[in-house]
Amino acid sequence: MQTQSFGRIWAIASNGFREVIRDRVLYIIGFFALLLIISLRLLPEVAATTEDKIFIDLGLAGISVLSVLVAVFVGTGLINKEIDRRTVLVLIPKPLSRAEFIIGKYLGLLGVLGVLIIALTGIYLILLSFSKIDYPAGSILVSTIFLFLELCLITGVALMFGVFTSSILATLLTFGVYLMGHLSRDLLALGKLSKNSSVEILTQGIYLLLPDLSRLNLKNEAVYGLLPDPQILLGHTVYALVYTILLLAIAILIFSRREF
């Protein structure tokens, strides 16, 4: 029974992977390469002494922004697209549970994001080496791994909103969670500075509810070759995985109660 379930999930994931890949997602790789090549030509003219650090930072930021855009825009439309096409009405009555359908779609998109990050990071490192820029390779690779963990979480958010609302509203809500997730620590610190117990309780509640995405943002540390201790990195990894599993569980619960 479990083997059959894994087979159905794999079929949905592989089909979703091919569908998203065909949706011009790979054009992003060409756009990223062109952006970096142009930056290599322009940065020496505007930043004569710091162009190396700026280019390292720009490359990491570009990988993050482009992959997050794919995760949000594609993730929020994964389920609604199947509903609009009425294909979900054909798949669900078959021996395919709604949980298998959600997990398969999720893993298919993660596969695309994994390929995208590997390709973008490869181009980035090749251009760094070609330009003879001294860069902390280990720190950069660790930061991209944590970027993938962040994408796992954000894709879970996008999928959760996408199963019960329109793609446009789900996109706006997901971007809101993404922005607030990166500001949640600042919001918590602001509540403590206010010296108001009500404000402090409110900010603590928001911090506990929203994902703390600053845990997974290691771009600034990677630029200077600085990373937290392995124990801290392990804690951040567990945090991202547990939060992602919780989001998927909520998405499955909502989708299982939805009528078509």
PDB file of C-alpha atoms in Angstrom:
ATOM      1  CA  MET A   1       0.000   0.000   0.000  1.00  0.00           C
ATOM      2  CA  GLN A   2       2.783   2.436   0.892  1.00  0.00           C
ATOM      3  CA  THR A   3       4.647   1.550  -2.310  1.00  0.00           C
ATOM      4  CA  GLN A   4       1.539   2.338  -4.340  1.00  0.00           C
ATOM      5  CA  SER A   5       1.116   5.621  -2.478  1.00  0.00           C
ATOM      6  CA  PHE A   6       4.726   6.617  -3.170  1.00  0.00           C
ATOM      7  CA  GLY A   7       4.216   5.676  -6.814  1.00  0.00           C
ATOM      8  CA  ARG A   8       1.163   7.935  -7.118  1.00  0.00           C
ATOM      9  CA  ILE A   9       2.974  10.802  -5.385  1.00  0.00           C
ATOM     10  CA  TRP A  10       5.959  10.330  -7.710  1.00  0.00           C
ATOM     11  CA  ALA A  11       3.684  10.367 -10.769  1.00  0.00           C
ATOM     12  CA  ILE A  12       2.057  13.649  -9.684  1.00  0.00           C
ATOM     13  CA  ALA A  13       5.454  15.163  -8.775  1.00  0.00           C
ATOM     14  CA  SER A  14       7.167  14.202 -12.030  1.00  0.00           C
ATOM     15  CA  ASN A  15       4.235  15.416 -14.103  1.00  0.00           C
ATOM     16  CA  GLY A  16       4.184  18.702 -12.170  1.00  0.00           C
ATOM     17  CA  PHE A  17       7.943  19.060 -12.598  1.00  0.00           C
ATOM     18  CA  ARG A  18       7.696  18.708 -16.386  1.00  0.00           C
ATOM     19  CA  GLU A  19       4.750  21.081 -16.539  1.00  0.00           C
ATOM     20  CA  VAL A  20       6.495  23.853 -14.599  1.00  0.00           C
ATOM     21  CA  ILE A  21       9.770  23.398 -16.511  1.00  0.00           C
ATOM     22  CA  ARG A  22       7.884  23.857 -19.790  1.00  0.00           C
ATOM     23  CA  ASP A  23       6.309  27.047 -18.437  1.00  0.00           C
ATOM     24  CA  ARG A  24       9.308  29.186 -19.476  1.00  0.00           C
ATOM     25  CA  VAL A  25      10.823  28.987 -16.027  1.00  0.00           C
ATOM     26  CA  LEU A  26      14.233  28.163 -17.494  1.00  0.00           C
ATOM     27  CA  TYR A  27      14.305  31.561 -19.221  1.00  0.00           C
ATOM     28  CA  ILE A  28      15.121  32.888 -15.773  1.00  0.00           C
ATOM     29  CA  ILE A  29      18.525  31.197 -15.992  1.00  0.00           C
ATOM     30  CA  GLY A  30      19.402  33.140 -19.141  1.00  0.00           C
ATOM     31  CA  PHE A  31      18.129  36.377 -17.624  1.00  0.00           C
ATOM     32  CA  PHE A  32      20.239  35.819 -14.506  1.00  0.00           C
ATOM     33  CA  ALA A  33      23.387  35.119 -16.534  1.00  0.00           C
ATOM     34  CA  LEU A  34      22.827  38.259 -18.611  1.00  0.00           C
ATOM     35  CA  LEU A  35      22.258  40.333 -15.462  1.00  0.00           C
ATOM     36  CA  LEU A  36      25.529  39.158 -13.914  1.00  0.00           C
ATOM     37  CA  ILE A  37      27.535  39.731 -17.105  1.00  0.00           C
ATOM     38  CA  ILE A  38      26.211  43.288 -17.356  1.00  0.00           C
ATOM     39  CA  SER A  39      27.001  43.840 -13.679  1.00  0.00           C
ATOM     40  CA  LEU A  40      30.584  42.679 -14.196  1.00  0.00           C
ATOM     41  CA  ARG A  41      31.025  45.328 -16.861  1.00  0.00           C
ATOM     42  CA  LEU A  42      29.330  48.177 -14.998  1.00  0.00           C
ATOM     43  CA  LEU A  43      30.421  47.707 -11.370  1.00  0.00           C
ATOM     44  CA  PRO A  44      34.112  48.697 -11.874  1.00  0.00           C
ATOM     45  CA  GLU A  45      32.908  52.059 -13.176  1.00  0.00           C
ATOM     46  CA  VAL A  46      30.647  52.866 -10.222  1.00  0.00           C
ATOM     47  CA  ALA A  47      32.440  51.080  -7.361  1.00  0.00           C
ATOM     48  CA  ALA A  48      36.155  51.129  -8.027  1.00  0.00           C
ATOM     49  CA  THR A  49      37.312  49.514  -4.772  1.00  0.00           C
ATOM     50  CA  THR A  50      34.338  47.473  -3.571  1.00  0.00           C
ATOM     51  CA  GLU A  51      33.043  45.953  -6.809  1.00  0.00           C
ATOM     52  CA  ASP A  52      34.046  42.411  -5.771  1.00  0.00           C
ATOM     53  CA  LYS A  53      31.970  42.437  -2.575  1.00  0.00           C
ATOM     54  CA  ILE A  54      29.081  44.142  -4.347  1.00  0.00           C
ATOM     55  CA  PHE A  55      29.105  41.524  -7.108  1.00  0.00           C
ATOM     56  CA  ILE A  56      29.139  38.667  -4.578  1.00  0.00           C
ATOM     57  CA  ASP A  57      26.217  40.259  -2.742  1.00  0.00           C
ATOM     58  CA  LEU A  58      24.355  41.024  -5.986  1.00  0.00           C
ATOM     59  CA  GLY A  59      24.662  37.452  -7.208  1.00  0.00           C
ATOM     60  CA  LEU A  60      23.312  35.960  -3.983  1.00  0.00           C
ATOM     61  CA  ALA A  61      20.475  38.492  -3.902  1.00  0.00           C
ATOM     62  CA  GLY A  62      19.606  37.723  -7.526  1.00  0.00           C
ATOM     63  CA  ILE A  63      19.429  33.978  -6.861  1.00  0.00           C
ATOM     64  CA  SER A  64      17.186  34.617  -3.854  1.00  0.00           C
ATOM     65  CA  VAL A  65      14.802  37.066  -5.547  1.00  0.00           C
ATOM     66  CA  LEU A  66      14.327  35.070  -8.750  1.00  0.00           C
ATOM     67  CA  SER A  67      13.779  31.752  -6.970  1.00  0.00           C
ATOM     68  CA  VAL A  68      11.329  33.296  -4.484  1.00  0.00           C
ATOM     69  CA  LEU A  69       9.335  34.807  -7.361  1.00  0.00           C
ATOM     70  CA  VAL A  70       9.052  31.374  -8.975  1.00  0.00           C
ATOM     71  CA  ALA A  71       8.068  29.748  -5.670  1.00  0.00           C
ATOM     72  CA  VAL A  72       5.344  32.322  -4.985  1.00  0.00           C
ATOM     73  CA  PHE A  73       3.827  32.792  -8.448  1.00  0.00           C
ATOM     74  CA  VAL A  74       3.920  29.117  -9.414  1.00  0.00           C
ATOM     75  CA  GLY A  75       3.114  27.769  -5.950  1.00  0.00           C
ATOM     76  CA  THR A  76      -0.036  29.828  -5.477  1.00  0.00           C
ATOM     77  CA  GLY A  77      -1.406  28.693  -8.843  1.00  0.00           C
ATOM     78  CA  LEU A  78      -0.583  24.985  -8.607  1.00  0.00           C
ATOM     79  CA  ILE A  79      -3.959  23.871  -7.281  1.00  0.00           C
ATOM     80  CA  ASN A  80      -6.138  26.593  -8.795  1.00  0.00           C
ATOM     81  CA  LYS A  81      -4.768  25.786 -12.237  1.00  0.00           C
ATOM     82  CA  GLU A  82      -5.855  22.163 -11.863  1.00  0.00           C
ATOM     83  CA  ILE A  83      -9.273  23.269 -10.613  1.00  0.00           C
ATOM     84  CA  ASP A  84      -9.747  25.684 -13.522  1.00  0.00           C
ATOM     85  CA  ARG A  85      -8.802  22.963 -16.007  1.00  0.00           C
ATOM     86  CA  ARG A  86     -11.150  20.515 -14.234  1.00  0.00           C
ATOM     87  CA  THR A  87      -8.329  17.949 -14.189  1.00  0.00           C
ATOM     88  CA  VAL A  88      -8.655  17.702 -10.408  1.00  0.00           C
ATOM     89  CA  LEU A  89     -12.163  16.310 -10.923  1.00  0.00           C
ATOM     90  CA  VAL A  90     -10.651  13.485 -12.965  1.00  0.00           C
ATOM     91  CA  LEU A  91      -7.740  12.739 -10.633  1.00  0.00           C
ATOM     92  CA  ILE A  92      -9.426  12.827  -7.221  1.00  0.00           C
ATOM     93  CA  PRO A  93     -12.089  10.124  -7.881  1.00  0.00           C
ATOM     94  CA  LYS A  94      -9.268   7.726  -8.830  1.00  0.00           C
ATOM     95  CA  PRO A  95      -7.292   5.840  -6.148  1.00  0.00           C
ATOM     96  CA  LEU A  96      -5.447   9.062  -5.356  1.00  0.00           C
ATOM     97  CA  SER A  97      -5.967  10.771  -2.015  1.00  0.00           C
ATOM     98  CA  ARG A  98      -6.019  14.537  -1.727  1.00  0.00           C
ATOM     99  CA  ALA A  99      -2.964  14.365   0.534  1.00  0.00           C
ATOM    100  CA  GLU A 100      -1.041  12.509  -2.190  1.00  0.00           C
ATOM    101  CA  PHE A 101      -2.140  15.120  -4.706  1.00  0.00           C
ATOM    102  CA  ILE A 102      -0.913  18.027  -2.544  1.00  0.00           C
ATOM    103  CA  ILE A 103       2.375  16.343  -1.641  1.00  0.00           C
ATOM    104  CA  GLY A 104       3.027  15.400  -5.264  1.00  0.00           C
ATOM    105  CA  LYS A 105       2.424  18.921  -6.510  1.00  0.00           C
ATOM    106  CA  TYR A 106       4.613  20.305  -3.740  1.00  0.00           C
ATOM    107  CA  LEU A 107       7.516  17.962  -4.483  1.00  0.00           C
ATOM    108  CA  GLY A 108       7.266  18.651  -8.202  1.00  0.00           C
ATOM    109  CA  LEU A 109       7.695  22.380  -7.642  1.00  0.00           C
ATOM    110  CA  LEU A 110      10.535  21.782  -5.178  1.00  0.00           C
ATOM    111  CA  GLY A 111      12.275  19.769  -7.884  1.00  0.00           C
ATOM    112  CA  VAL A 112      12.050  22.730 -10.251  1.00  0.00           C
ATOM    113  CA  LEU A 113      13.326  25.099  -7.563  1.00  0.00           C
ATOM    114  CA  GLY A 114      16.212  22.759  -6.807  1.00  0.00           C
ATOM    115  CA  VAL A 115      17.243  22.638 -10.467  1.00  0.00           C
ATOM    116  CA  LEU A 116      16.866  26.413 -10.702  1.00  0.00           C
ATOM    117  CA  ILE A 117      19.066  27.103  -7.661  1.00  0.00           C
ATOM    118  CA  ILE A 118      21.740  24.652  -8.829  1.00  0.00           C
ATOM    119  CA  ALA A 119      21.814  26.267 -12.282  1.00  0.00           C
ATOM    120  CA  LEU A 120      21.870  29.847 -10.970  1.00  0.00           C
ATOM    121  CA  THR A 121      24.527  29.050  -8.375  1.00  0.00           C
ATOM    122  CA  GLY A 122      26.643  27.272 -10.981  1.00  0.00           C
ATOM    123  CA  ILE A 123      26.534  30.256 -13.325  1.00  0.00           C
ATOM    124  CA  TYR A 124      27.288  32.573 -10.415  1.00  0.00           C
ATOM    125  CA  LEU A 125      30.339  30.606  -9.265  1.00  0.00           C
ATOM    126  CA  ILE A 126      31.645  30.226 -12.828  1.00  0.00           C
ATOM    127  CA  LEU A 127      31.488  33.976 -13.377  1.00  0.00           C
ATOM    128  CA  LEU A 128      33.159  34.616 -10.019  1.00  0.00           C
ATOM    129  CA  SER A 129      36.000  32.279 -10.948  1.00  0.00           C
ATOM    130  CA  PHE A 130      36.260  33.651 -14.494  1.00  0.00           C
ATOM    131  CA  SER A 131      36.491  37.198 -13.124  1.00  0.00           C
ATOM    132  CA  LYS A 132      39.182  36.067 -10.633  1.00  0.00           C
ATOM    133  CA  ILE A 133      37.158  37.346  -7.694  1.00  0.00           C
ATOM    134  CA  ASP A 134      38.167  35.901  -4.332  1.00  0.00           C
ATOM    135  CA  TYR A 135      35.002  34.444  -2.818  1.00  0.00           C
ATOM    136  CA  PRO A 136      34.144  32.178   0.162  1.00  0.00           C
ATOM    137  CA  ALA A 137      32.848  29.142  -1.743  1.00  0.00           C
ATOM    138  CA  GLY A 138      31.866  27.159   1.361  1.00  0.00           C
ATOM    139  CA  SER A 139      29.831  29.969   2.888  1.00  0.00           C
ATOM    140  CA  ILE A 140      28.093  30.663  -0.425  1.00  0.00           C
ATOM    141  CA  LEU A 141      27.105  27.012  -0.850  1.00  0.00           C
ATOM    142  CA  VAL A 142      25.759  26.840   2.712  1.00  0.00           C
ATOM    143  CA  SER A 143      23.746  30.018   2.147  1.00  0.00           C
ATOM    144  CA  THR A 144      22.187  28.532  -1.019  1.00  0.00           C
ATOM    145  CA  ILE A 145      21.253  25.379   0.896  1.00  0.00           C
ATOM    146  CA  PHE A 146      19.455  27.518   3.472  1.00  0.00           C
ATOM    147  CA  LEU A 147      17.860  29.483   0.645  1.00  0.00           C
ATOM    148  CA  PHE A 148      16.402  26.195  -0.566  1.00  0.00           C
ATOM    149  CA  LEU A 149      15.055  25.542   2.931  1.00  0.00           C
ATOM    150  CA  GLU A 150      13.471  28.990   2.840  1.00  0.00           C
ATOM    151  CA  LEU A 151      11.915  28.154  -0.526  1.00  0.00           C
ATOM    152  CA  CYS A 152      10.544  24.913   0.922  1.00  0.00           C
ATOM    153  CA  LEU A 153       8.803  26.964   3.601  1.00  0.00           C
ATOM    154  CA  ILE A 154       7.582  29.706   1.259  1.00  0.00           C
ATOM    155  CA  THR A 155       6.263  27.122  -1.200  1.00  0.00           C
ATOM    156  CA  GLY A 156       4.328  25.595   1.688  1.00  0.00           C
ATOM    157  CA  VAL A 157       2.842  29.017   2.468  1.00  0.00           C
ATOM    158  CA  ALA A 158       1.948  29.574  -1.204  1.00  0.00           C
ATOM    159  CA  LEU A 159       0.333  26.146  -1.471  1.00  0.00           C
ATOM    160  CA  MET A 160      -1.608  26.626   1.767  1.00  0.00           C
ATOM    161  CA  PHE A 161      -3.122  29.909   0.584  1.00  0.00           C
ATOM    162  CA  GLY A 162      -3.625  28.560  -2.938  1.00  0.00           C
ATOM    163  CA  VAL A 163      -5.897  25.698  -1.862  1.00  0.00           C
ATOM    164  CA  PHE A 164      -8.670  27.935  -0.530  1.00  0.00           C
ATOM    165  CA  THR A 165      -8.443  31.299  -2.292  1.00  0.00           C
ATOM    166  CA  SER A 166      -7.765  32.811  -5.705  1.00  0.00           C
ATOM    167  CA  SER A 167      -4.254  32.862  -7.170  1.00  0.00           C
ATOM    168  CA  ILE A 168      -4.045  36.663  -6.993  1.00  0.00           C
ATOM    169  CA  LEU A 169      -5.060  36.886  -3.346  1.00  0.00           C
ATOM    170  CA  ALA A 170      -2.859  33.902  -2.467  1.00  0.00           C
ATOM    171  CA  THR A 171       0.106  35.618  -4.156  1.00  0.00           C
ATOM    172  CA  LEU A 172      -0.447  38.822  -2.183  1.00  0.00           C
ATOM    173  CA  LEU A 173      -0.822  36.924   1.098  1.00  0.00           C
ATOM    174  CA  THR A 174       2.304  34.866   0.441  1.00  0.00           C
ATOM    175  CA  PHE A 175       4.367  37.939  -0.357  1.00  0.00           C
ATOM    176  CA  GLY A 176       3.027  39.504   2.820  1.00  0.00           C
ATOM    177  CA  VAL A 177       4.143  36.492   4.870  1.00  0.00           C
ATOM    178  CA  TYR A 178       7.534  36.565   3.127  1.00  0.00           C
ATOM    179  CA  LEU A 179       8.118  40.241   3.917  1.00  0.00           C
ATOM    180  CA  MET A 180       6.809  40.005   7.471  1.00  0.00           C
ATOM    181  CA  GLY A 181       8.829  36.822   8.019  1.00  0.00           C
ATOM    182  CA  HIS A 182      12.017  38.741   7.315  1.00  0.00           C
ATOM    183  CA  LEU A 183      10.908  41.561   9.608  1.00  0.00           C
ATOM    184  CA  SER A 184       9.486  39.451  12.431  1.00  0.00           C
ATOM    185  CA  ARG A 185      12.599  39.753  14.634  1.00  0.00           C
ATOM    186  CA  ASP A 186      12.626  43.527  14.188  1.00  0.00           C
ATOM    187  CA  LEU A 187       8.937  43.588  15.085  1.00  0.00           C
ATOM    188  CA  LEU A 188       9.652  41.576  18.234  1.00  0.00           C
ATOM    189  CA  ALA A 189      12.471  43.938  19.215  1.00  0.00           C
ATOM    190  CA  LEU A 190      10.192  46.923  18.565  1.00  0.00           C
ATOM    191  CA  GLY A 191       7.589  45.475  20.929  1.00  0.00           C
ATOM    192  CA  LYS A 192      10.187  45.122  23.687  1.00  0.00           C
ATOM    193  CA  LEU A 193      11.342  48.712  23.166  1.00  0.00           C
ATOM    194  CA  SER A 194       7.789  50.023  23.414  1.00  0.00           C
ATOM    195  CA  LYS A 195       7.648  49.176  27.156  1.00  0.00           C
ATOM    196  CA  ASN A 196       3.936  48.505  26.623  1.00  0.00           C
ATOM    197  CA  SER A 197       2.785  45.065  27.747  1.00  0.00           C
ATOM    198  CA  SER A 198      -0.114  44.929  25.260  1.00  0.00           C
ATOM    199  CA  VAL A 199       2.120  45.835  22.312  1.00  0.00           C
ATOM    200  CA  GLU A 200       4.748  43.376  23.500  1.00  0.00           C
ATOM    201  CA  ILE A 201       2.218  40.532  23.738  1.00  0.00           C
ATOM    202  CA  LEU A 202       0.897  41.410  20.284  1.00  0.00           C
ATOM    203  CA  THR A 203       4.343  41.436  18.683  1.00  0.00           C
ATOM    204  CA  GLN A 204       5.255  38.165  20.425  1.00  0.00           C
ATOM    205  CA  GLY A 205       2.080  36.590  19.060  1.00  0.00           C
ATOM    206  CA  ILE A 206       2.859  37.771  15.533  1.00  0.00           C
ATOM    207  CA  TYR A 207       6.417  36.491  15.854  1.00  0.00           C
ATOM    208  CA  LEU A 208       5.217  33.046  16.957  1.00  0.00           C
ATOM    209  CA  LEU A 209       2.595  32.889  14.201  1.00  0.00           C
ATOM    210  CA  LEU A 210       4.774  34.046  11.296  1.00  0.00           C
ATOM    211  CA  PRO A 211       7.842  32.125  10.149  1.00  0.00           C
ATOM    212  CA  ASP A 212      11.133  33.661  11.225  1.00  0.00           C
ATOM    213  CA  LEU A 213      12.770  33.730   7.789  1.00  0.00           C
ATOM    214  CA  SER A 214      15.781  35.646   9.064  1.00  0.00           C
ATOM    215  CA  ARG A 215      16.971  32.291  10.459  1.00  0.00           C
ATOM    216  CA  LEU A 216      17.390  31.063   6.886  1.00  0.00           C
ATOM    217  CA  ASN A 217      18.833  34.241   5.386  1.00  0.00           C
ATOM    218  CA  LEU A 218      22.618  33.794   5.396  1.00  0.00           C
ATOM    219  CA  LYS A 219      23.446  35.997   2.411  1.00  0.00           C
ATOM    220  CA  ASN A 220      25.124  38.755   4.407  1.00  0.00           C
ATOM    221  CA  GLU A 221      27.231  36.280   6.361  1.00  0.00           C
ATOM    222  CA  ALA A 222      28.197  34.420   3.182  1.00  0.00           C
ATOM    223  CA  VAL A 223      29.579  37.568   1.535  1.00  0.00           C
ATOM    224  CA  TYR A 224      32.192  37.871   4.285  1.00  0.00           C
ATOM    225  CA  GLY A 225      32.711  34.143   4.795  1.00  0.00           C
ATOM    226  CA  LEU A 226      31.028  34.144   8.206  1.00  0.00           C
ATOM    227  CA  LEU A 227      28.502  31.532   9.262  1.00  0.00           C
ATOM    228  CA  PRO A 228      26.814  30.638  12.579  1.00  0.00           C
ATOM    229  CA  ASP A 229      27.951  27.612  14.567  1.00  0.00           C
ATOM    230  CA  PRO A 230      26.885  24.167  13.249  1.00  0.00           C
ATOM    231  CA  GLN A 231      24.534  23.691  16.224  1.00  0.00           C
ATOM    232  CA  ILE A 232      22.726  26.916  15.348  1.00  0.00           C
ATOM    233  CA  LEU A 233      22.522  25.918  11.686  1.00  0.00           C
ATOM    234  CA  LEU A 234      21.075  22.547  12.699  1.00  0.00           C
ATOM    235  CA  GLY A 235      18.474  24.279  14.862  1.00  0.00           C
ATOM    236  CA  HIS A 236      17.489  26.549  11.972  1.00  0.00           C
ATOM    237  CA  THR A 237      17.203  23.524   9.681  1.00  0.00           C
ATOM    238  CA  VAL A 238      14.897  21.701  12.088  1.00  0.00           C
ATOM    239  CA  TYR A 239      12.819  24.875  12.503  1.00  0.00           C
ATOM    240  CA  ALA A 240      12.346  25.200   8.716  1.00  0.00           C
ATOM    241  CA  LEU A 241      11.438  21.527   8.260  1.00  0.00           C
ATOM    242  CA  VAL A 242       8.942  21.446  11.140  1.00  0.00           C
ATOM    243  CA  TYR A 243       7.281  24.686   9.996  1.00  0.00           C
ATOM    244  CA  THR A 244       7.087  23.378   6.415  1.00  0.00           C
ATOM    245  CA  ILE A 245       5.508  20.083   7.496  1.00  0.00           C
ATOM    246  CA  LEU A 246       2.955  22.034   9.553  1.00  0.00           C
ATOM    247  CA  LEU A 247       2.066  24.198   6.531  1.00  0.00           C
ATOM    248  CA  LEU A 248       1.629  21.131   4.330  1.00  0.00           C
ATOM    249  CA  ALA A 249      -0.577  19.496   6.968  1.00  0.00           C
ATOM    250  CA  ILE A 250      -2.788  22.604   7.072  1.00  0.00           C
ATOM    251  CA  ALA A 251      -2.963  22.718   3.259  1.00  0.00           C
ATOM    252  CA  ILE A 252      -3.958  19.041   3.123  1.00  0.00           C
ATOM    253  CA  LEU A 253      -6.614  19.557   5.823  1.00  0.00           C
ATOM    254  CA  ILE A 254      -8.146  22.530   3.989  1.00  0.00           C
ATOM    255  CA  PHE A 255      -8.024  20.792   0.596  1.00  0.00           C
ATOM    256  CA  SER A 256      -9.584  17.617   1.996  1.00  0.00           C
ATOM    257  CA  ARG A 257     -12.616  19.630   3.149  1.00  0.00           C
ATOM    258  CA  ARG A 258     -13.006  21.565  -0.095  1.00  0.00           C
ATOM    259  CA  GLU A 259     -15.934  20.766  -2.363  1.00  0.00           C
ATOM    260  CA  PHE A 260     -15.649  20.891  -6.157  1.00  0.00           C
TER     261      PHE A 260
END
